[in-house]
GROMACS .gro file of C-alpha atoms in nm:
model
  456
    1MET     CA    1   2.578   2.346   5.268
    2PRO     CA    2   2.726   1.996   5.232
    3SER     CA    3   2.935   1.960   4.917
    4SER     CA    4   2.901   1.698   4.645
    5SER     CA    5   3.159   1.485   4.827
    6SER     CA    6   2.916   1.444   5.118
    7VAL     CA    7   2.764   1.129   4.963
    8THR     CA    8   2.969   0.811   4.914
    9VAL     CA    9   2.851   0.543   4.671
   10THR     CA   10   2.911   0.201   4.831
   11SER     CA   11   2.770  -0.030   4.562
   12LYS     CA   12   2.606  -0.028   4.221
   13CYS     CA   13   2.435  -0.305   4.025
   14THR     CA   14   2.172  -0.371   3.759
   15VAL     CA   15   1.833  -0.500   3.871
   16TYR     CA   16   1.645  -0.706   3.611
   17PRO     CA   17   1.271  -0.783   3.596
   18ASN     CA   18   1.195  -1.116   3.762
   19GLN     CA   19   0.995  -1.226   3.454
   20LYS     CA   20   1.051  -1.164   3.084
   21SER     CA   21   0.846  -0.887   2.925
   22THR     CA   22   0.549  -0.989   2.713
   23ILE     CA   23   0.560  -0.644   2.549
   24LYS     CA   24   0.822  -0.617   2.275
   25SER     CA   25   0.821  -0.251   2.175
   26LEU     CA   26   0.641   0.075   2.257
   27LYS     CA   27   0.657   0.363   2.011
   28LEU     CA   28   0.711   0.707   2.163
   29SER     CA   29   0.409   0.934   2.122
   30VAL     CA   30   0.355   1.298   2.033
   31SER     CA   31   0.359   1.369   2.409
   32ASP     CA   32   0.674   1.159   2.474
   33LEU     CA   33   0.901   1.276   2.192
   34PRO     CA   34   0.932   1.646   2.291
   35MET     CA   35   1.075   1.532   2.627
   36LEU     CA   36   1.385   1.377   2.466
   37SER     CA   37   1.566   1.708   2.524
   38CYS     CA   38   1.466   1.726   2.893
   39HIS     CA   39   1.660   1.580   3.184
   40TYR     CA   40   1.555   1.252   3.343
   41ILE     CA   41   1.299   1.322   3.620
   42GLN     CA   42   1.445   1.294   3.974
   43LYS     CA   43   1.203   1.255   4.263
   44GLY     CA   44   1.253   1.093   4.600
   45VAL     CA   45   1.122   1.043   4.952
   46LEU     CA   46   1.290   1.080   5.292
   47PHE     CA   47   1.215   0.837   5.578
   48ASN     CA   48   1.321   0.769   5.933
   49SER     CA   49   1.554   0.470   5.952
   50PRO     CA   50   1.380   0.133   5.909
   51PRO     CA   51   1.367  -0.104   6.210
   52TYR     CA   52   1.624  -0.336   6.050
   53SER     CA   53   1.970  -0.313   5.897
   54ILE     CA   54   2.052  -0.115   5.586
   55ASN     CA   55   2.170  -0.437   5.418
   56ASP     CA   56   1.832  -0.600   5.481
   57LEU     CA   57   1.662  -0.291   5.339
   58VAL     CA   58   1.881  -0.289   5.029
   59ASN     CA   59   1.818  -0.659   4.961
   60SER     CA   60   1.444  -0.610   5.007
   61LEU     CA   61   1.440  -0.306   4.775
   62LYS     CA   62   1.630  -0.490   4.502
   63GLN     CA   63   1.383  -0.779   4.510
   64SER     CA   64   1.086  -0.539   4.512
   65LEU     CA   65   1.231  -0.336   4.225
   66SER     CA   66   1.274  -0.656   4.024
   67VAL     CA   67   0.904  -0.739   4.072
   68ALA     CA   68   0.799  -0.377   4.000
   69LEU     CA   69   0.995  -0.378   3.672
   70THR     CA   70   0.800  -0.688   3.566
   71HIS     CA   71   0.481  -0.480   3.594
   72PHE     CA   72   0.651  -0.179   3.428
   73PRO     CA   73   0.869  -0.342   3.159
   74ALA     CA   74   0.916  -0.012   2.975
   75LEU     CA   75   1.141   0.107   3.260
   76ALA     CA   76   1.371  -0.193   3.213
   77GLY     CA   77   1.411  -0.132   2.839
   78ARG     CA   78   1.619   0.094   2.613
   79PHE     CA   79   1.544   0.334   2.328
   80GLU     CA   80   1.597   0.241   1.965
   81THR     CA   81   1.548   0.465   1.661
   82ASP     CA   82   1.437   0.266   1.357
   83SER     CA   83   1.526   0.329   0.993
   84ASP     CA   84   1.218   0.550   0.947
   85GLY     CA   85   1.321   0.777   1.235
   86TYR     CA   86   1.066   0.649   1.488
   87VAL     CA   87   1.190   0.613   1.847
   88HIS     CA   88   1.072   0.303   2.035
   89ILE     CA   89   1.114   0.168   2.386
   90VAL     CA   90   1.244  -0.183   2.327
   91CYS     CA   91   1.123  -0.381   2.630
   92ASN     CA   92   1.430  -0.604   2.631
   93ASP     CA   93   1.463  -0.657   3.009
   94ALA     CA   94   1.803  -0.481   3.008
   95GLY     CA   95   1.728  -0.364   3.363
   96ALA     CA   96   1.751  -0.056   3.582
   97ASP     CA   97   2.043   0.075   3.787
   98PHE     CA   98   2.043   0.035   4.165
   99ILE     CA   99   2.286   0.243   4.371
  100GLN     CA  100   2.357   0.218   4.743
  101ALA     CA  101   2.513   0.524   4.906
  102LYS     CA  102   2.576   0.669   5.249
  103ALA     CA  103   2.596   1.012   5.410
  104LYS     CA  104   2.605   0.913   5.777
  105HIS     CA  105   2.712   1.264   5.888
  106LEU     CA  106   2.373   1.401   5.773
  107SER     CA  107   2.064   1.380   5.996
  108VAL     CA  108   1.696   1.404   5.906
  109ASP     CA  109   1.663   1.731   6.100
  110GLY     CA  110   1.979   1.860   5.934
  111VAL     CA  111   1.849   1.812   5.580
  112LEU     CA  112   1.506   1.959   5.664
  113PRO     CA  113   1.602   2.300   5.807
  114PRO     CA  114   1.296   2.523   5.866
  115ASN     CA  115   1.265   2.849   5.674
  116CYS     CA  116   1.582   2.784   5.468
  117ASP     CA  117   1.687   2.693   5.117
  118VAL     CA  118   1.681   2.323   5.024
  119PRO     CA  119   2.027   2.183   5.114
  120HIS     CA  120   2.251   2.097   4.821
  121CYS     CA  121   2.295   1.740   4.947
  122PHE     CA  122   1.959   1.637   4.796
  123LYS     CA  123   2.113   1.681   4.450
  124GLU     CA  124   2.358   1.402   4.542
  125PHE     CA  125   2.079   1.161   4.641
  126PHE     CA  126   2.006   1.085   4.275
  127THR     CA  127   2.197   0.930   3.987
  128PHE     CA  128   2.197   1.026   3.616
  129ASP     CA  129   2.251   1.386   3.718
  130GLN     CA  130   2.167   1.625   3.432
  131THR     CA  131   2.132   1.333   3.189
  132ILE     CA  132   1.928   1.414   2.877
  133SER     CA  133   1.640   1.173   2.811
  134TYR     CA  134   1.768   1.103   2.458
  135SER     CA  135   2.054   0.918   2.634
  136GLY     CA  136   1.810   0.633   2.694
  137HIS     CA  137   1.943   0.485   2.370
  138ASP     CA  138   2.242   0.354   2.566
  139LYS     CA  139   2.165   0.424   2.933
  140PRO     CA  140   1.902   0.261   3.159
  141LEU     CA  141   1.562   0.430   3.151
  142ALA     CA  142   1.529   0.413   3.530
  143ALA     CA  143   1.748   0.406   3.840
  144VAL     CA  144   1.697   0.389   4.215
  145GLN     CA  145   1.948   0.528   4.467
  146VAL     CA  146   1.917   0.448   4.838
  147THR     CA  147   2.117   0.685   5.060
  148GLU     CA  148   2.166   0.603   5.429
  149LEU     CA  149   2.173   0.901   5.667
  150ALA     CA  150   2.258   0.902   6.039
  151ASP     CA  151   1.895   0.848   6.139
  152GLY     CA  152   1.712   0.814   5.810
  153VAL     CA  153   1.714   0.691   5.453
  154PHE     CA  154   1.638   0.863   5.123
  155ILE     CA  155   1.499   0.664   4.830
  156GLY     CA  156   1.556   0.855   4.507
  157CYS     CA  157   1.400   0.749   4.179
  158THR     CA  158   1.531   0.874   3.843
  159VAL     CA  159   1.327   0.799   3.529
  160ASN     CA  160   1.351   0.899   3.166
  161HIS     CA  161   1.113   1.187   3.093
  162ALA     CA  162   1.034   1.061   2.742
  163VAL     CA  163   0.906   0.740   2.905
  164THR     CA  164   0.701   0.885   3.191
  165ASP     CA  165   0.525   1.197   3.309
  166GLY     CA  166   0.456   1.266   3.676
  167THR     CA  167   0.140   1.055   3.683
  168SER     CA  168   0.324   0.749   3.554
  169LEU     CA  169   0.631   0.809   3.771
  170TRP     CA  170   0.430   0.816   4.095
  171HIS     CA  171   0.226   0.514   3.984
  172PHE     CA  172   0.555   0.323   3.949
  173PHE     CA  173   0.694   0.462   4.277
  174ASN     CA  174   0.375   0.371   4.467
  175THR     CA  175   0.380   0.019   4.321
  176PHE     CA  176   0.748  -0.026   4.414
  177ALA     CA  177   0.665   0.073   4.774
  178GLU     CA  178   0.353  -0.143   4.783
  179ILE     CA  179   0.552  -0.452   4.675
  180ASN     CA  180   0.825  -0.381   4.931
  181LYS     CA  181   0.561  -0.357   5.202
  182GLY     CA  182   0.451  -0.711   5.115
  183ALA     CA  183   0.161  -0.678   4.869
  184MET     CA  184   0.111  -1.001   4.674
  185LYS     CA  185  -0.102  -0.824   4.412
  186ILE     CA  186  -0.054  -0.465   4.297
  187THR     CA  187  -0.342  -0.219   4.330
  188LYS     CA  188  -0.350  -0.102   3.969
  189SER     CA  189  -0.161  -0.222   3.663
  190PRO     CA  190  -0.026   0.029   3.412
  191ASP     CA  191  -0.203   0.065   3.077
  192PHE     CA  192   0.045   0.041   2.788
  193SER     CA  193  -0.208   0.091   2.507
  194ARG     CA  194  -0.063   0.276   2.209
  195ASP     CA  195  -0.381   0.346   2.015
  196THR     CA  196  -0.449   0.694   2.151
  197VAL     CA  197  -0.469   1.041   1.997
  198PHE     CA  198  -0.103   1.088   2.100
  199ASN     CA  199   0.019   0.814   1.866
  200SER     CA  200   0.119   0.955   1.533
  201SER     CA  201   0.303   0.887   1.209
  202ALA     CA  202   0.487   1.221   1.240
  203VAL     CA  203   0.867   1.191   1.267
  204LEU     CA  204   1.075   1.409   1.498
  205LYS     CA  205   1.405   1.496   1.331
  206VAL     CA  206   1.673   1.497   1.601
  207PRO     CA  207   1.984   1.712   1.550
  208GLU     CA  208   2.315   1.541   1.474
  209GLY     CA  209   2.468   1.412   1.796
  210GLY     CA  210   2.133   1.420   1.976
  211PRO     CA  211   1.936   1.704   2.133
  212LYS     CA  212   2.079   1.948   2.385
  213ILE     CA  213   1.913   2.091   2.695
  214THR     CA  214   1.743   2.423   2.615
  215PHE     CA  215   1.852   2.617   2.927
  216SER     CA  216   2.202   2.689   3.054
  217GLY     CA  217   2.197   2.481   3.373
  218ASN     CA  218   2.489   2.686   3.508
  219GLU     CA  219   2.309   2.997   3.634
  220PRO     CA  220   2.312   3.068   4.010
  221LEU     CA  221   1.982   2.958   4.161
  222ARG     CA  222   1.811   2.936   4.497
  223GLU     CA  223   1.556   2.670   4.582
  224ARG     CA  224   1.301   2.681   4.863
  225ILE     CA  225   0.998   2.483   4.970
  226PHE     CA  226   0.707   2.709   5.068
  227HIS     CA  227   0.433   2.538   5.268
  228PHE     CA  228   0.066   2.638   5.249
  229THR     CA  229  -0.187   2.496   5.493
  230ARG     CA  230  -0.542   2.419   5.388
  231GLU     CA  231  -0.658   2.729   5.580
  232SER     CA  232  -0.413   2.958   5.398
  233ILE     CA  233  -0.514   2.824   5.061
  234LEU     CA  234  -0.884   2.865   5.139
  235LYS     CA  235  -0.815   3.230   5.226
  236LEU     CA  236  -0.638   3.275   4.893
  237LYS     CA  237  -0.923   3.103   4.710
  238SER     CA  238  -1.178   3.324   4.881
  239ARG     CA  239  -0.979   3.633   4.780
  240ALA     CA  240  -0.950   3.516   4.419
  241ASN     CA  241  -1.323   3.450   4.399
  242ASN     CA  242  -1.417   3.775   4.571
  243ASN     CA  243  -1.712   3.962   4.418
  244SER     CA  244  -1.773   3.664   4.197
  245SER     CA  245  -2.111   3.648   4.034
  246PHE     CA  246  -2.059   3.274   4.027
  247SER     CA  247  -2.399   3.174   4.158
  248GLN     CA  248  -2.595   3.375   3.901
  249ILE     CA  249  -2.370   3.266   3.612
  250ALA     CA  250  -2.385   2.901   3.713
  251GLU     CA  251  -2.761   2.914   3.748
  252ILE     CA  252  -2.808   3.063   3.401
  253TYR     CA  253  -2.539   2.879   3.205
  254GLY     CA  254  -2.442   2.580   3.415
  255LYS     CA  255  -2.650   2.311   3.250
  256SER     CA  256  -2.574   2.403   2.889
  257LEU     CA  257  -2.202   2.445   2.952
  258ASN     CA  258  -2.181   2.121   3.143
  259ASP     CA  259  -2.322   1.903   2.867
  260ASN     CA  260  -2.094   1.603   2.799
  261ARG     CA  261  -1.815   1.752   3.009
  262ASN     CA  262  -1.622   1.628   3.309
  263LEU     CA  263  -1.658   1.955   3.499
  264THR     CA  264  -1.940   2.058   3.727
  265PRO     CA  265  -2.088   2.407   3.685
  266ARG     CA  266  -1.904   2.514   4.001
  267SER     CA  267  -1.562   2.408   3.869
  268ARG     CA  268  -1.638   2.587   3.541
  269PHE     CA  269  -1.693   2.923   3.712
  270GLU     CA  270  -1.518   2.905   4.047
  271ILE     CA  271  -1.144   2.968   4.053
  272SER     CA  272  -0.982   2.665   4.219
  273SER     CA  273  -0.750   2.663   4.519
  274PHE     CA  274  -0.451   2.572   4.306
  275GLN     CA  275  -0.529   2.834   4.041
  276SER     CA  276  -0.555   3.095   4.320
  277LEU     CA  277  -0.218   2.989   4.466
  278SER     CA  278  -0.051   2.983   4.123
  279ALA     CA  279  -0.185   3.328   4.040
  280GLN     CA  280  -0.053   3.471   4.367
  281LEU     CA  281   0.295   3.330   4.303
  282TRP     CA  282   0.286   3.461   3.945
  283ARG     CA  283   0.196   3.810   4.068
  284SER     CA  284   0.455   3.819   4.344
  285VAL     CA  285   0.747   3.682   4.141
  286THR     CA  286   0.662   3.917   3.854
  287ARG     CA  287   0.652   4.212   4.095
  288VAL     CA  288   0.992   4.140   4.253
  289ARG     CA  289   1.155   4.089   3.913
  290ASN     CA  290   1.103   4.464   3.850
  291LEU     CA  291   1.015   4.423   3.484
  292ASP     CA  292   0.895   4.688   3.239
  293PRO     CA  293   0.513   4.720   3.266
  294SER     CA  294   0.473   4.667   2.889
  295LYS     CA  295   0.668   4.337   2.892
  296PRO     CA  296   0.464   4.017   2.849
  297THR     CA  297   0.493   3.763   3.131
  298THR     CA  298   0.398   3.396   3.092
  299LEU     CA  299   0.293   3.127   3.338
  300ARG     CA  300   0.305   2.779   3.187
  301MET     CA  301   0.111   2.503   3.360
  302ALA     CA  302   0.151   2.135   3.274
  303VAL     CA  303  -0.186   1.962   3.261
  304ASN     CA  304  -0.277   1.593   3.262
  305CYS     CA  305  -0.479   1.515   2.948
  306ARG     CA  306  -0.594   1.165   3.048
  307HIS     CA  307  -0.932   1.279   3.180
  308ARG     CA  308  -0.967   1.571   2.937
  309LEU     CA  309  -0.990   1.356   2.626
  310GLU     CA  310  -1.314   1.209   2.492
  311PRO     CA  311  -1.306   0.915   2.514
  312LYS     CA  312  -1.092   0.939   2.825
  313LEU     CA  313  -0.755   0.767   2.850
  314ASP     CA  314  -0.715   0.510   3.125
  315SER     CA  315  -0.614   0.698   3.442
  316HIS     CA  316  -0.312   0.465   3.461
  317TYR     CA  317  -0.208   0.511   3.097
  318PHE     CA  318   0.170   0.472   3.110
  319GLY     CA  319   0.369   0.738   2.930
  320ASN     CA  320   0.344   1.112   2.885
  321ALA     CA  321  -0.009   1.246   2.850
  322ILE     CA  322   0.059   1.610   2.929
  323GLN     CA  323   0.036   1.943   2.752
  324SER     CA  324   0.159   2.285   2.854
  325ILE     CA  325  -0.094   2.569   2.889
  326PRO     CA  326   0.064   2.916   2.858
  327THR     CA  327  -0.119   3.210   3.018
  328ILE     CA  328   0.018   3.548   2.906
  329ALA     CA  329  -0.038   3.901   3.039
  330THR     CA  330   0.160   4.221   3.037
  331VAL     CA  331   0.342   4.293   3.362
  332GLY     CA  332   0.139   4.612   3.400
  333ASP     CA  333  -0.196   4.439   3.362
  334LEU     CA  334  -0.107   4.153   3.598
  335LEU     CA  335   0.012   4.388   3.874
  336SER     CA  336  -0.237   4.674   3.838
  337HIS     CA  337  -0.538   4.445   3.877
  338ASP     CA  338  -0.628   4.240   4.185
  339LEU     CA  339  -0.552   3.871   4.238
  340ARG     CA  340  -0.881   3.768   4.079
  341TRP     CA  341  -0.782   3.914   3.743
  342GLY     CA  342  -0.474   3.693   3.698
  343ALA     CA  343  -0.644   3.393   3.859
  344ASP     CA  344  -0.933   3.435   3.616
  345LEU     CA  345  -0.696   3.421   3.320
  346LEU     CA  346  -0.541   3.097   3.450
  347HIS     CA  347  -0.880   2.948   3.533
  348ASN     CA  348  -1.032   3.023   3.193
  349ASN     CA  349  -0.733   2.871   3.013
  350VAL     CA  350  -0.743   2.553   3.220
  351VAL     CA  351  -1.119   2.508   3.184
  352ALA     CA  352  -1.099   2.567   2.807
  353HIS     CA  353  -0.837   2.291   2.767
  354ASP     CA  354  -1.087   2.022   2.665
  355SER     CA  355  -1.069   1.724   2.432
  356ASP     CA  356  -1.082   1.941   2.119
  357THR     CA  357  -0.800   2.161   2.251
  358VAL     CA  358  -0.585   1.855   2.328
  359ARG     CA  359  -0.644   1.724   1.975
  360ARG     CA  360  -0.558   2.062   1.821
  361GLY     CA  361  -0.234   2.058   2.021
  362VAL     CA  362  -0.148   1.717   1.878
  363GLU     CA  363  -0.223   1.837   1.522
  364ASP     CA  364  -0.013   2.149   1.576
  365TRP     CA  365   0.285   1.937   1.685
  366GLU     CA  366   0.239   1.696   1.394
  367SER     CA  367   0.254   1.989   1.151
  368ALA     CA  368   0.597   2.086   1.291
  369PRO     CA  369   0.748   1.815   1.518
  370ARG     CA  370   0.978   1.974   1.774
  371LEU     CA  371   1.148   1.927   2.110
  372PHE     CA  372   1.004   2.099   2.418
  373PRO     CA  373   1.183   2.431   2.486
  374LEU     CA  374   1.220   2.423   2.863
  375GLY     CA  375   1.352   2.739   3.029
  376ASN     CA  376   1.295   3.106   3.101
  377PHE     CA  377   1.407   3.266   2.777
  378ASP     CA  378   1.284   3.622   2.832
  379GLY     CA  379   1.343   3.659   3.207
  380ALA     CA  380   0.969   3.701   3.260
  381SER     CA  381   0.843   3.342   3.252
  382MET     CA  382   0.748   3.077   3.506
  383THR     CA  383   0.678   2.707   3.453
  384MET     CA  384   0.455   2.511   3.693
  385GLY     CA  385   0.509   2.135   3.695
  386SER     CA  386   0.415   1.833   3.904
  387SER     CA  387   0.086   1.836   4.100
  388PRO     CA  388  -0.043   1.846   4.458
  389ARG     CA  389  -0.273   1.562   4.349
  390PHE     CA  390   0.013   1.318   4.295
  391PRO     CA  391   0.019   1.047   4.568
  392MET     CA  392   0.374   1.127   4.681
  393TYR     CA  393   0.315   1.055   5.050
  394ASN     CA  394   0.149   0.720   4.973
  395ASN     CA  395   0.493   0.561   4.943
  396ASP     CA  396   0.496   0.339   5.251
  397PHE     CA  397   0.778   0.087   5.204
  398GLY     CA  398   0.682  -0.096   5.522
  399TRP     CA  399   0.784   0.120   5.817
  400GLY     CA  400   0.575   0.435   5.780
  401LEU     CA  401   0.503   0.727   5.553
  402PRO     CA  402   0.768   0.963   5.412
  403LEU     CA  403   0.881   1.264   5.614
  404ALA     CA  404   0.942   1.474   5.301
  405VAL     CA  405   0.948   1.470   4.921
  406ARG     CA  406   1.241   1.627   4.740
  407SER     CA  407   1.379   1.641   4.387
  408GLY     CA  408   1.723   1.650   4.226
  409ARG     CA  409   1.892   1.901   4.000
  410ALA     CA  410   1.696   1.797   3.688
  411ASN     CA  411   1.515   2.054   3.472
  412LYS     CA  412   1.569   2.346   3.710
  413PHE     CA  413   1.602   2.707   3.601
  414ASP     CA  414   1.493   3.054   3.714
  415GLY     CA  415   1.114   3.035   3.740
  416LYS     CA  416   1.069   2.655   3.760
  417ILE     CA  417   0.803   2.567   4.016
  418SER     CA  418   0.695   2.218   4.123
  419ALA     CA  419   0.379   2.155   4.324
  420PHE     CA  420   0.371   1.879   4.587
  421PRO     CA  421   0.098   1.781   4.833
  422GLY     CA  422   0.169   1.889   5.190
  423ARG     CA  423   0.263   1.605   5.421
  424GLU     CA  424  -0.044   1.656   5.641
  425GLY     CA  425  -0.273   1.618   5.338
  426ASN     CA  426  -0.615   1.776   5.374
  427GLY     CA  427  -0.558   2.012   5.082
  428SER     CA  428  -0.224   2.152   5.199
  429VAL     CA  429   0.036   2.225   4.930
  430ASP     CA  430   0.414   2.260   4.911
  431LEU     CA  431   0.564   2.466   4.629
  432GLU     CA  432   0.923   2.394   4.534
  433VAL     CA  433   1.031   2.733   4.399
  434VAL     CA  434   1.352   2.781   4.199
  435LEU     CA  435   1.453   3.142   4.132
  436ALA     CA  436   1.749   3.367   4.066
  437PRO     CA  437   1.899   3.465   4.405
  438GLU     CA  438   1.788   3.830   4.389
  439THR     CA  439   1.433   3.728   4.289
  440MET     CA  440   1.409   3.479   4.576
  441ALA     CA  441   1.530   3.747   4.819
  442GLY     CA  442   1.257   3.977   4.693
  443LEU     CA  443   0.989   3.706   4.719
  444GLU     CA  444   1.085   3.642   5.082
  445LEU     CA  445   1.004   4.010   5.153
  446ASP     CA  446   0.680   4.014   4.951
  447GLU     CA  447   0.408   4.043   5.215
  448GLU     CA  448   0.122   3.964   4.980
  449PHE     CA  449   0.280   3.621   4.918
  450MET     CA  450   0.449   3.547   5.252
  451GLN     CA  451   0.134   3.607   5.460
  452TYR     CA  452   0.007   3.273   5.330
  453VAL     CA  453   0.328   3.076   5.394
  454THR     CA  454   0.360   2.860   5.707
  455VAL     CA  455   0.700   2.755   5.845
  456VAL     CA  456   0.699   2.379   5.909
   0.00000   0.00000   0.00000
């Protein structure tokens, strides 16, 4: 694999919003504050080379980023902790970093090898590597790195995780692309309201010297992208819903259970495609880890709370509006039952996470404010982040859609999974799977899992 020296930085500057912010300060919420101990998020998109020079591209991107930061002033600000211990984003127009780099010896085909681990070079396509979000007190809250390849370009976006979740990140990324493509008016403005259930008078006490990451970051890991076509996922979904008495249950209970809820009777009782896929991965990884049958295993899923709350948050609410749903089973129970059993556990937990559950989660945090413990502490856990619903392939900067979506080194540990949409759309899914080397080797031999994987 190419080493860290394979990417050469050719220039670096600060890009400022092209208009002064009308927002002065945004207080971090109950959903933002726990992320101060997480790395900045690193997500990016790979393209074929544009039909003009790299210098023209860089100049265009700088101008577009300047306009985008005007719409998203939080990303051009800095953190400040006031005398009462509250952390705010001061929207002071201090700007975002912009880095130009090159790796002309790398080709698009070379960095997208089929049926292989993700090449290490992608880790070098981002800045603020392994930077803790608390560092936003003196570092920019966002950065863009443009890396020129032999026949392509990678645009990597790094944003502070206490400022954005995945929904907000991709809203910003899409807007940045839309402006670069020539839009005079953006499709949807971010909502910066701070009068939601997540805004609280609770104070998070940060340890002296700032928080530390909660996982080692030095363990040997392998990372692969597994691709699932729509057809494969429908087969999995059918298997997970096998012998379901869905129709009778829905007929009897559907109307009463669906009162004042956002879910149809079918989505209340039918295990979804993504729940089926997640359950299969949970089963297979747990099996190849060779754990004691009595040991508990946990699958954590990050869920977007914007539409779960009553009243709903704006779908473009800017900030973190996520909670983590843990589903726990003993290894023996998960593996001795069929796929439906584990999928049912996941499904029931997700469906039950309604407005009242979100509010209870907020109250629980307020009673004991704490940072989010990211990692696999017992060797039996998995954490599912991101979402196949995020519009990652909508980033058309003016010369076509991305060839691939990739991430950096941030927040990766044994058992960290990120879900992306497949490039062909239509319900296809890519899972970015990070595992200990021996676990990944076992997963690659697990027929129950691999029968659904398609080599792209």
